[in-house]
Coordinates of C-alpha atoms in Angstrom, one line a residue:
Chain A
X1 CA 103.1 116.3 57.2
X2 CA 103.4 116.6 61.0
X3 CA 106.8 117.5 62.3
X4 CA 107.3 115.7 65.6
X5 CA 110.4 116.3 67.7
X6 CA 111.2 113.7 70.3
X7 CA 113.7 114.9 72.9
X8 CA 115.5 112.1 74.7
X9 CA 115.9 108.8 72.9
X10 CA 115.8 106.4 75.9
X11 CA 113.5 103.5 76.2
X12 CA 110.4 105.6 76.5
X13 CA 111.2 108.2 73.9
X14 CA 112.8 105.9 71.3
X15 CA 109.8 103.5 71.5
X16 CA 107.4 106.4 71.0
X17 CA 109.5 107.8 68.1
X18 CA 109.7 104.4 66.4
X19 CA 106.0 103.9 66.4
X20 CA 105.2 107.5 65.2
X21 CA 108.0 107.3 62.6
X22 CA 106.1 104.4 60.9
X23 CA 103.1 106.7 60.2
X24 CA 103.5 108.2 56.7
X25 CA 101.9 111.5 57.8
X26 CA 104.7 112.1 60.4
X27 CA 108.3 113.4 60.1
X28 CA 110.0 112.4 63.4
X29 CA 113.1 114.3 64.5
X30 CA 115.2 112.8 67.3
X31 CA 117.1 115.0 69.8
X32 CA 119.6 113.5 72.2
X33 CA 122.9 114.6 73.8
X34 CA 124.4 111.3 72.9
X35 CA 125.7 111.1 69.4
X36 CA 125.8 107.3 69.3
X37 CA 122.1 107.2 70.1
X38 CA 121.3 109.6 67.3
X39 CA 123.3 107.5 64.8
X40 CA 121.6 104.3 66.1
X41 CA 118.2 105.9 65.9
X42 CA 118.6 107.0 62.3
X43 CA 120.1 103.7 61.2
X44 CA 117.3 101.7 62.8
X45 CA 114.4 103.9 61.4
X46 CA 113.5 105.1 64.9
X47 CA 113.6 108.7 63.6
X48 CA 114.0 110.4 60.1
X49 CA 116.2 113.3 61.2
X50 CA 118.4 114.0 64.2
X51 CA 119.9 116.9 66.1
X52 CA 122.1 117.3 69.2
X53 CA 120.2 120.5 70.2
X54 CA 116.5 121.2 70.7
X55 CA 116.9 124.8 69.7
X56 CA 117.9 123.9 66.1
X57 CA 114.8 121.9 65.4
X58 CA 112.1 123.4 67.7
X59 CA 110.9 126.1 65.4
X60 CA 109.7 123.6 62.7
X61 CA 107.9 121.4 65.2
X62 CA 104.2 120.8 65.2
X63 CA 104.5 118.5 68.2
X64 CA 107.3 118.4 70.8
X65 CA 107.6 115.4 73.1
X66 CA 109.9 115.7 76.0
X67 CA 111.0 112.2 77.0
X68 CA 114.1 112.9 79.1
X69 CA 114.5 112.5 82.9
X70 CA 112.3 114.9 84.9
X71 CA 114.9 117.6 85.6
X72 CA 115.8 117.9 81.9
X73 CA 112.1 118.1 81.0
X74 CA 111.8 121.2 83.2
X75 CA 114.9 122.9 81.7
X76 CA 113.6 122.1 78.2
X77 CA 110.3 123.8 79.0
X78 CA 112.2 126.8 80.2
X79 CA 114.3 126.8 77.0
X80 CA 111.2 126.4 74.8
X81 CA 109.7 129.5 76.4
X82 CA 112.6 131.5 75.0
X83 CA 112.6 130.0 71.5
X84 CA 110.6 131.0 68.4
X85 CA 107.9 128.3 67.9
X86 CA 105.1 127.5 65.5
X87 CA 101.8 129.0 66.5
X88 CA 99.7 126.3 68.3
X89 CA 102.6 123.9 68.7
X90 CA 101.6 121.1 71.1
X91 CA 104.2 120.2 73.7
X92 CA 103.9 117.1 75.9
X93 CA 106.2 115.2 78.2
X94 CA 106.6 111.7 79.6
X95 CA 107.7 112.5 83.1
X96 CA 106.6 110.2 85.8
X97 CA 105.7 113.0 88.2
X98 CA 103.7 116.0 87.2
X99 CA 103.5 118.6 90.0
X100 CA 106.9 120.3 89.4
X101 CA 106.7 120.0 85.6
X102 CA 103.2 121.5 85.4
X103 CA 104.3 124.3 87.7
X104 CA 107.1 125.2 85.4
X105 CA 104.6 125.1 82.4
X106 CA 102.2 127.4 84.1
X107 CA 105.0 129.7 85.1
X108 CA 106.8 130.1 81.8
X109 CA 104.5 128.9 78.9
X110 CA 101.2 130.5 79.8
X111 CA 101.6 133.8 77.9
X112 CA 102.7 132.1 74.6
X113 CA 100.7 130.6 71.7
X114 CA 101.6 127.1 72.7
X115 CA 99.6 124.2 74.1
X116 CA 101.0 121.8 76.8
X117 CA 99.5 118.5 77.9
X118 CA 101.3 116.6 80.6
X119 CA 101.7 112.9 79.9
X120 CA 102.8 109.8 81.7
X121 CA 102.5 106.2 80.6
X122 CA 102.6 103.3 83.1
X123 CA 105.2 101.6 80.8
X124 CA 108.9 101.0 80.9
X125 CA 111.1 98.3 82.2
X126 CA 114.0 98.6 84.6
X127 CA 116.2 98.6 81.5
X128 CA 117.1 101.9 79.9
X129 CA 118.5 103.3 76.7
X130 CA 117.7 103.3 73.0
X131 CA 118.5 99.6 72.6
X132 CA 115.3 99.0 74.5
X133 CA 113.1 100.7 71.9
X134 CA 110.0 98.5 71.6
X135 CA 107.0 99.1 69.5
X136 CA 104.7 97.2 71.8
X137 CA 105.8 99.1 74.9
X138 CA 102.6 101.2 75.2
X139 CA 100.1 98.6 74.0
X140 CA 97.0 98.7 76.3
X141 CA 99.1 100.5 79.0
X142 CA 97.4 103.2 81.1
X143 CA 98.6 106.6 79.7
X144 CA 97.7 109.6 81.9
X145 CA 97.1 112.9 80.2
X146 CA 97.2 116.0 82.5
X147 CA 95.5 119.1 81.2
X148 CA 97.1 122.5 81.9
X149 CA 95.4 125.9 81.7
X150 CA 96.7 126.2 78.1
X151 CA 95.6 122.9 76.7
X152 CA 93.0 120.3 75.9
X153 CA 94.1 116.7 76.0
X154 CA 92.5 115.7 72.7
X155 CA 95.2 117.4 70.6
X156 CA 98.0 115.2 71.8
X157 CA 95.8 112.1 72.1
X158 CA 95.1 112.1 68.4
X159 CA 98.9 112.3 67.6
X160 CA 99.7 109.5 70.0
X161 CA 96.9 107.2 68.9
X162 CA 99.2 104.8 67.0
X163 CA 100.9 103.7 70.3
X164 CA 97.5 102.1 71.3
X165 CA 97.8 103.1 74.9
X166 CA 94.8 103.3 77.3
X167 CA 94.6 107.1 77.6
X168 CA 92.9 108.9 80.5
X169 CA 92.7 112.4 82.0
X170 CA 93.7 112.9 85.6
X171 CA 94.5 115.9 87.8
X172 CA 98.0 116.7 88.9
X173 CA 97.4 116.0 92.6
X174 CA 95.6 112.7 92.0
X175 CA 98.3 111.6 89.6
X176 CA 101.2 112.3 92.0
X177 CA 99.4 110.7 95.0
X178 CA 98.7 107.6 93.0
X179 CA 102.3 107.4 91.7
X180 CA 103.8 107.8 95.2
X181 CA 101.9 104.8 96.4
X182 CA 102.0 102.4 93.5
X183 CA 105.5 103.3 92.1
X184 CA 107.7 105.6 94.2
X185 CA 107.3 104.0 97.6
X186 CA 107.6 100.5 96.2
X187 CA 110.9 101.5 94.7
X188 CA 112.1 103.0 98.0
X189 CA 111.1 99.7 99.7
X190 CA 113.0 97.6 97.3
X191 CA 116.1 99.8 97.6
X192 CA 115.8 99.8 101.4
X193 CA 115.4 96.0 101.6
X194 CA 118.5 95.4 99.5
X195 CA 120.5 97.8 101.6
X196 CA 119.1 96.2 104.8
X197 CA 120.1 92.7 103.6
X198 CA 123.7 93.7 102.7
X199 CA 124.0 95.6 106.0
X200 CA 122.8 92.6 108.0
X201 CA 124.2 89.7 106.1
X202 CA 127.2 91.1 104.2
X203 CA 127.8 90.9 100.5
X204 CA 125.2 89.0 98.4
X205 CA 127.6 86.2 98.0
X206 CA 126.8 85.4 101.6
X207 CA 123.1 85.1 101.2
X208 CA 122.2 85.3 97.5
X209 CA 122.2 81.5 97.2
X210 CA 119.4 81.2 99.8
X211 CA 116.9 83.7 98.7
X212 CA 113.6 82.4 97.4
X213 CA 111.2 83.9 94.9
X214 CA 109.6 86.2 97.5
X215 CA 112.8 88.1 98.1
X216 CA 113.7 88.2 94.4
X217 CA 110.2 89.6 93.5
X218 CA 110.1 92.1 96.3
X219 CA 113.6 93.5 95.3
X220 CA 113.4 93.2 91.5
X221 CA 112.8 97.0 91.0
X222 CA 115.9 97.8 93.1
X223 CA 117.8 97.2 89.8
X224 CA 116.4 100.5 88.5
X225 CA 118.7 103.3 87.4
X226 CA 120.0 105.5 90.3
X227 CA 120.1 108.8 88.4
X228 CA 116.6 108.4 86.9
X229 CA 115.1 107.4 90.3
X230 CA 116.8 110.0 92.3
X231 CA 115.2 112.5 89.9
X232 CA 111.8 110.9 90.1
X233 CA 111.8 110.7 93.9
X234 CA 112.9 114.3 94.3
X235 CA 110.3 115.6 91.9
X236 CA 107.4 113.9 93.8
X237 CA 108.6 114.9 97.3
X238 CA 105.4 115.9 99.1
X239 CA 103.3 112.9 98.0
X240 CA 106.1 110.5 98.7
X241 CA 106.9 111.8 102.2
X242 CA 103.2 111.6 103.0
X243 CA 102.9 108.0 101.7
X244 CA 106.1 107.0 103.4
X245 CA 104.8 108.1 106.7
X246 CA 101.7 106.0 106.3
X247 CA 103.8 103.0 105.3
X248 CA 106.0 103.5 108.4
X249 CA 102.9 103.5 110.6
X250 CA 101.9 100.2 109.0
X251 CA 105.3 98.7 109.6
X252 CA 105.1 99.9 113.2
X253 CA 101.7 98.1 113.6
X254 CA 103.4 94.9 112.5
X255 CA 106.3 95.4 114.9
X256 CA 104.0 96.2 117.8
X257 CA 101.8 93.1 117.1
X258 CA 104.9 90.9 117.0
X259 CA 106.4 92.5 120.1
X260 CA 103.1 91.9 122.0
X261 CA 102.6 88.4 120.7
X262 CA 99.3 89.7 119.4
X263 CA 98.4 87.0 116.9
X264 CA 94.8 88.2 116.5
X265 CA 95.9 91.7 115.4
X266 CA 98.7 90.3 113.3
X267 CA 96.3 88.0 111.4
X268 CA 93.9 90.8 110.8
X269 CA 96.7 93.0 109.4
X270 CA 97.8 90.2 107.1
X271 CA 94.3 89.3 106.1
X272 CA 93.5 92.8 104.8
X273 CA 96.7 92.8 102.8
X274 CA 96.0 89.3 101.4
X275 CA 92.4 90.3 100.5
X276 CA 93.5 93.4 98.6
X277 CA 96.3 91.6 96.8
X278 CA 94.0 88.8 95.7
X279 CA 91.6 91.4 94.2
X280 CA 94.4 93.2 92.5
X281 CA 94.6 90.9 89.5
X282 CA 90.9 90.3 89.1
Chain B
X1 CA 111.5 48.8 105.7
X2 CA 111.6 52.4 107.2
X3 CA 108.5 53.6 108.8
X4 CA 108.2 57.3 108.1
X5 CA 105.5 59.3 109.7
X6 CA 104.7 62.7 108.1
X7 CA 102.6 65.0 110.3
X8 CA 100.8 67.7 108.4
X9 CA 99.9 67.1 104.7
X10 CA 100.1 70.6 103.4
X11 CA 102.2 71.6 100.4
X12 CA 105.5 71.0 102.2
X13 CA 104.6 67.8 104.0
X14 CA 102.6 66.2 101.2
X15 CA 105.4 66.9 98.7
X16 CA 107.9 65.3 101.0
X17 CA 105.6 62.3 101.6
X18 CA 104.9 61.8 97.9
X19 CA 108.6 61.6 97.1
X20 CA 109.5 59.3 100.0
X21 CA 106.5 57.1 99.3
X22 CA 107.9 56.2 95.9
X23 CA 111.0 54.6 97.5
X24 CA 110.4 50.9 98.0
X25 CA 112.3 50.8 101.3
X26 CA 109.9 53.3 102.9
X27 CA 106.4 52.9 104.4
X28 CA 105.0 56.4 104.6
X29 CA 102.3 57.2 107.1
X30 CA 100.4 60.5 106.8
X31 CA 98.9 62.3 109.9
X32 CA 96.6 65.2 109.5
X33 CA 93.6 66.7 111.4
X34 CA 91.7 67.0 108.1
X35 CA 90.0 63.8 107.1
X36 CA 89.6 64.9 103.4
X37 CA 93.4 65.4 103.2
X38 CA 94.0 61.9 104.4
X39 CA 91.5 60.4 101.9
X40 CA 93.1 62.4 99.1
X41 CA 96.6 61.4 100.2
X42 CA 95.9 57.7 100.2
X43 CA 94.0 57.8 96.9
X44 CA 96.8 59.7 95.2
X45 CA 99.7 57.6 96.5
X46 CA 101.1 60.4 98.6
X47 CA 101.1 58.0 101.6
X48 CA 100.5 54.3 102.2
X49 CA 98.7 54.6 105.5
X50 CA 96.9 57.4 107.4
X51 CA 95.9 58.5 110.9
X52 CA 94.1 61.4 112.4
X53 CA 96.4 61.2 115.5
X54 CA 100.1 61.2 115.9
X55 CA 100.0 59.2 119.1
X56 CA 98.4 56.2 117.3
X57 CA 101.3 55.8 114.8
X58 CA 104.3 57.3 116.6
X59 CA 105.5 54.2 118.4
X60 CA 106.1 52.3 115.0
X61 CA 108.0 55.2 113.5
X62 CA 111.7 55.1 112.5
X63 CA 111.5 58.7 111.2
X64 CA 108.9 61.4 112.2
X65 CA 108.7 64.5 110.1
X66 CA 106.7 67.4 111.6
X67 CA 105.4 69.5 108.7
X68 CA 102.7 71.5 110.3
X69 CA 102.7 75.2 111.1
X70 CA 105.3 76.2 113.7
X71 CA 103.1 76.3 116.8
X72 CA 101.8 72.8 116.1
X73 CA 105.3 71.6 115.6
X74 CA 106.1 72.7 119.1
X75 CA 103.1 71.0 120.6
X76 CA 103.9 67.8 118.6
X77 CA 107.4 67.7 120.1
X78 CA 105.9 68.1 123.6
X79 CA 103.5 65.3 122.8
X80 CA 106.2 63.0 121.5
X81 CA 108.2 63.5 124.7
X82 CA 105.4 61.8 126.5
X83 CA 104.8 58.9 124.1
X84 CA 106.5 55.5 123.8
X85 CA 108.9 55.7 120.8
X86 CA 111.3 53.4 119.1
X87 CA 114.9 53.7 120.4
X88 CA 116.9 56.0 118.1
X89 CA 113.9 57.3 116.2
X90 CA 114.9 60.4 114.2
X91 CA 112.6 63.4 114.5
X92 CA 112.8 66.4 112.2
X93 CA 110.6 69.3 111.3
X94 CA 110.1 71.7 108.4
X95 CA 109.4 74.9 110.4
X96 CA 110.6 78.1 108.8
X97 CA 112.0 79.5 112.1
X98 CA 114.1 77.5 114.4
X99 CA 114.8 79.2 117.7
X100 CA 111.6 78.4 119.5
X101 CA 111.4 74.9 118.1
X102 CA 114.9 74.0 119.0
X103 CA 114.4 75.4 122.5
X104 CA 111.4 73.1 123.0
X105 CA 113.5 70.2 121.7
X106 CA 116.3 70.9 124.2
X107 CA 113.8 71.3 127.0
X108 CA 111.7 68.2 126.5
X109 CA 113.5 65.7 124.3
X110 CA 117.1 65.7 125.7
X111 CA 116.7 63.0 128.3
X112 CA 115.2 60.5 125.9
X113 CA 116.7 58.1 123.4
X114 CA 115.6 60.1 120.4
X115 CA 117.4 62.2 117.9
X116 CA 116.2 65.5 116.5
X117 CA 117.5 67.5 113.6
X118 CA 115.8 70.8 112.7
X119 CA 115.0 71.3 109.1
X120 CA 113.9 74.1 106.8
X121 CA 113.7 74.1 103.0
X122 CA 113.7 77.3 101.1
X123 CA 110.8 75.9 99.1
X124 CA 107.1 76.5 98.9
X125 CA 104.8 78.8 97.0
X126 CA 102.2 81.2 98.4
X127 CA 99.7 78.4 97.7
X128 CA 98.9 76.0 100.5
X129 CA 97.2 72.6 100.9
X130 CA 97.6 69.0 99.8
X131 CA 96.5 69.8 96.3
X132 CA 99.8 71.6 95.9
X133 CA 101.8 68.3 96.5
X134 CA 104.6 68.5 94.0
X135 CA 107.5 66.1 93.6
X136 CA 109.8 68.8 92.1
X137 CA 109.3 71.2 95.1
X138 CA 112.6 70.5 96.7
X139 CA 114.8 70.0 93.6
X140 CA 118.1 71.9 94.1
X141 CA 116.5 74.1 96.8
X142 CA 118.6 75.1 99.8
X143 CA 117.5 72.8 102.7
X144 CA 118.9 73.9 106.1
X145 CA 119.7 71.2 108.7
X146 CA 120.1 72.5 112.3
X147 CA 121.9 70.1 114.7
X148 CA 120.7 69.9 118.3
X149 CA 122.6 68.5 121.3
X150 CA 120.9 65.1 120.6
X151 CA 121.6 64.7 116.9
X152 CA 123.9 64.6 113.9
X153 CA 122.5 65.9 110.6
X154 CA 123.6 62.9 108.5
X155 CA 120.9 60.6 109.9
X156 CA 118.1 62.6 108.4
X157 CA 120.0 63.7 105.4
X158 CA 120.2 60.1 104.2
X159 CA 116.5 59.6 104.5
X160 CA 115.7 62.8 102.7
X161 CA 118.2 62.2 99.9
X162 CA 115.5 61.4 97.3
X163 CA 114.1 64.9 97.4
X164 CA 117.3 66.1 95.8
X165 CA 117.6 69.3 97.9
X166 CA 120.8 71.2 98.5
X167 CA 121.4 70.3 102.1
X168 CA 123.5 72.4 104.4
X169 CA 124.2 72.7 108.2
X170 CA 123.6 76.1 109.9
X171 CA 123.3 77.3 113.5
X172 CA 120.0 78.4 115.0
X173 CA 121.0 82.0 115.3
X174 CA 122.4 82.4 111.8
X175 CA 119.4 80.7 110.4
X176 CA 116.9 82.9 112.1
X177 CA 118.8 86.1 111.3
X178 CA 119.0 85.1 107.6
X179 CA 115.2 84.2 107.5
X180 CA 114.2 87.5 109.1
X181 CA 116.0 89.5 106.4
X182 CA 115.3 87.4 103.3
X183 CA 111.8 86.2 104.1
X184 CA 110.0 87.6 107.1
X185 CA 110.7 91.3 106.6
X186 CA 110.0 91.1 102.9
X187 CA 106.6 89.6 103.8
X188 CA 105.9 92.4 106.3
X189 CA 106.9 94.9 103.6
X190 CA 104.5 93.4 101.1
X191 CA 101.6 93.3 103.6
X192 CA 102.3 96.9 104.7
X193 CA 102.5 98.2 101.2
X194 CA 99.1 96.6 100.3
X195 CA 97.6 98.1 103.4
X196 CA 99.1 101.5 102.7
X197 CA 97.8 101.4 99.2
X198 CA 94.2 100.6 100.3
X199 CA 94.4 103.2 103.1
X200 CA 95.6 105.9 100.7
X201 CA 93.8 105.1 97.5
X202 CA 90.7 103.1 98.6
X203 CA 89.7 99.7 97.4
X204 CA 91.9 98.1 94.7
X205 CA 89.1 98.8 92.1
X206 CA 90.3 102.4 92.4
X207 CA 93.9 101.8 91.6
X208 CA 94.4 98.2 90.5
X209 CA 94.1 99.1 86.8
X210 CA 97.1 101.4 87.0
X211 CA 99.7 99.3 88.8
X212 CA 102.7 98.3 86.8
X213 CA 104.9 95.2 87.1
X214 CA 106.9 96.8 90.0
X215 CA 104.0 97.1 92.4
X216 CA 102.7 93.6 91.4
X217 CA 106.1 92.0 92.0
X218 CA 106.7 93.9 95.3
X219 CA 103.4 92.8 96.7
X220 CA 103.1 89.3 95.3
X221 CA 103.9 87.6 98.6
X222 CA 101.2 89.6 100.3
X223 CA 98.9 86.9 99.1
X224 CA 100.4 84.5 101.6
X225 CA 98.2 82.7 104.2
X226 CA 97.4 84.9 107.3
X227 CA 97.4 82.1 109.9
X228 CA 100.6 80.5 108.6
X229 CA 102.4 83.9 108.5
X230 CA 101.2 85.2 111.8
X231 CA 102.7 82.0 113.3
X232 CA 106.0 82.4 111.4
X233 CA 106.4 86.1 112.4
X234 CA 105.6 85.4 116.0
X235 CA 108.1 82.5 116.2
X236 CA 111.0 84.6 114.9
X237 CA 110.3 87.7 117.0
X238 CA 113.8 88.8 118.1
X239 CA 115.4 88.5 114.7
X240 CA 112.5 90.2 113.0
X241 CA 112.3 93.1 115.3
X242 CA 116.0 93.7 114.9
X243 CA 115.9 93.5 111.1
X244 CA 112.7 95.7 111.0
X245 CA 114.5 98.4 113.0
X246 CA 117.4 98.4 110.5
X247 CA 114.9 98.6 107.6
X248 CA 113.1 101.5 109.3
X249 CA 116.5 103.3 109.5
X250 CA 117.0 102.7 105.8
X251 CA 113.6 104.1 105.0
X252 CA 114.4 107.2 107.1
X253 CA 117.6 107.8 105.2
X254 CA 115.5 107.9 102.0
X255 CA 112.9 110.2 103.6
X256 CA 115.6 112.5 104.8
X257 CA 117.5 112.7 101.5
X258 CA 114.2 113.5 99.7
X259 CA 113.2 116.0 102.4
X260 CA 116.6 117.8 102.0
X261 CA 116.7 117.5 98.2
X262 CA 120.0 115.7 98.6
X263 CA 120.3 114.0 95.3
X264 CA 124.0 113.0 95.9
X265 CA 123.0 111.0 99.0
X266 CA 119.9 109.6 97.3
X267 CA 121.8 108.4 94.3
X268 CA 124.4 106.7 96.6
X269 CA 121.6 104.9 98.5
X270 CA 120.0 103.7 95.3
X271 CA 123.4 102.8 93.7
X272 CA 124.3 100.4 96.6
X273 CA 120.9 98.8 96.3
X274 CA 121.1 98.5 92.6
X275 CA 124.6 97.0 92.8
X276 CA 123.6 94.3 95.3
X277 CA 120.5 93.5 93.4
X278 CA 122.4 93.0 90.1
X279 CA 124.8 90.7 91.9
X280 CA 122.0 88.7 93.4
X281 CA 121.3 86.6 90.3
X282 CA 124.9 86.1 89.2

């Protein structure tokens, strides 16, 4: 019997817990600061046992999955470094940025008999909370595994196999660069565009009726959770600031071409974008 | 019998022509520089008659609808100013920006016995061409009508009634400001984000597999036609440059909050965006 502790029963954690809890060889224990979530999780067979505190269940765990927002993942790692744990316990997380988390791991966990593999699935909706628990959430989704100096990725990959994700190893730096471009900066753009629209046009009741599919699509992810995204953006600072500055240069190229009535240059900027976008879904 | 000339049988023009051509009181004449489009249009009952040149059919027209890209709309208006036309012919266009077009109208058409009402429907996909002709394209879609000094909007609204759009009058300035924020700048963002991604991460084969729904949605309109969008962006220059600079300020607020680890400010920026976006679909 594998004792699996899942910390944080939001959409990501609860979905993982629910799938792992179906496997007869697992005993899944849910940890959350929200009592209602724990009651819901037990009642709906998302977990077998529950606890309000990690420290009460950590010592029995074979696997610990940290599925809270990024800042809480870091404090949980620090807390685990001070707790009695099973020899060779495997710890992993689901944080969407890896640099800060892996730095804490190397700083506080290295001397102990634990293993840690960073994890990040390209799954999740803009919804949040345990009510979104969904056993198909990880199906065929890219799931990055980030080795640390105290781990090999295969240990955690075997445990997570039932979620049917598309697992792959990646370095911290490559992961965070990739995320800044394909996820963080797109969110900042969506937020900024919504704020620009309300600044320029007033409340959405003034312009919401006129927006077409393009505006709706471009701003869809602006509905994401503020606390979660403030955490994500702050935890991937260096990569984001660098990608943002490249984006600003691109925007300036457009402004300049428009300013100069330079339709040749403008068409070439648009054509490259169009070509890449067309290849994206091939 | 109303003689209706539709110039430009792309998605917008062909869809309009097809609906109007169903009305027994209309004789719809299609004009396009593409011979294949004319053959297709006649064969598929999109129009009754065809011509490669506006000047050959303009003098019989009661209504002339200019549905080409913006720059051709302007040259067609200049051409119409030199042609013999029916007294009280009503001319309209479907250009997505209005300032330059209405300026040409006021400059060349004012002295003549014609009426001109600017038009712009918030319809259209990122597809283009006559094969996209679609009788439901305008259904319940906001359709702006822009009066000029030689027009009242009701004349053209009566003719266009069968397309079942949601017609409304708007001033040139308000229209172009609105478009810059809800359509032009979102396109520039989508183009710029695609170009940033390929600059940072290489060809899409390197990162296309990892992108989630957020990136796909945010960049969907980057697939738009380069020629068409270069035209649109250049024809709404002033409003776009002003909206772009407000957007850049918003992006800088995000960069600064991230740089300063200012999570309070970051959450407040995200919360305003989230709130507006949630209200958008209400």
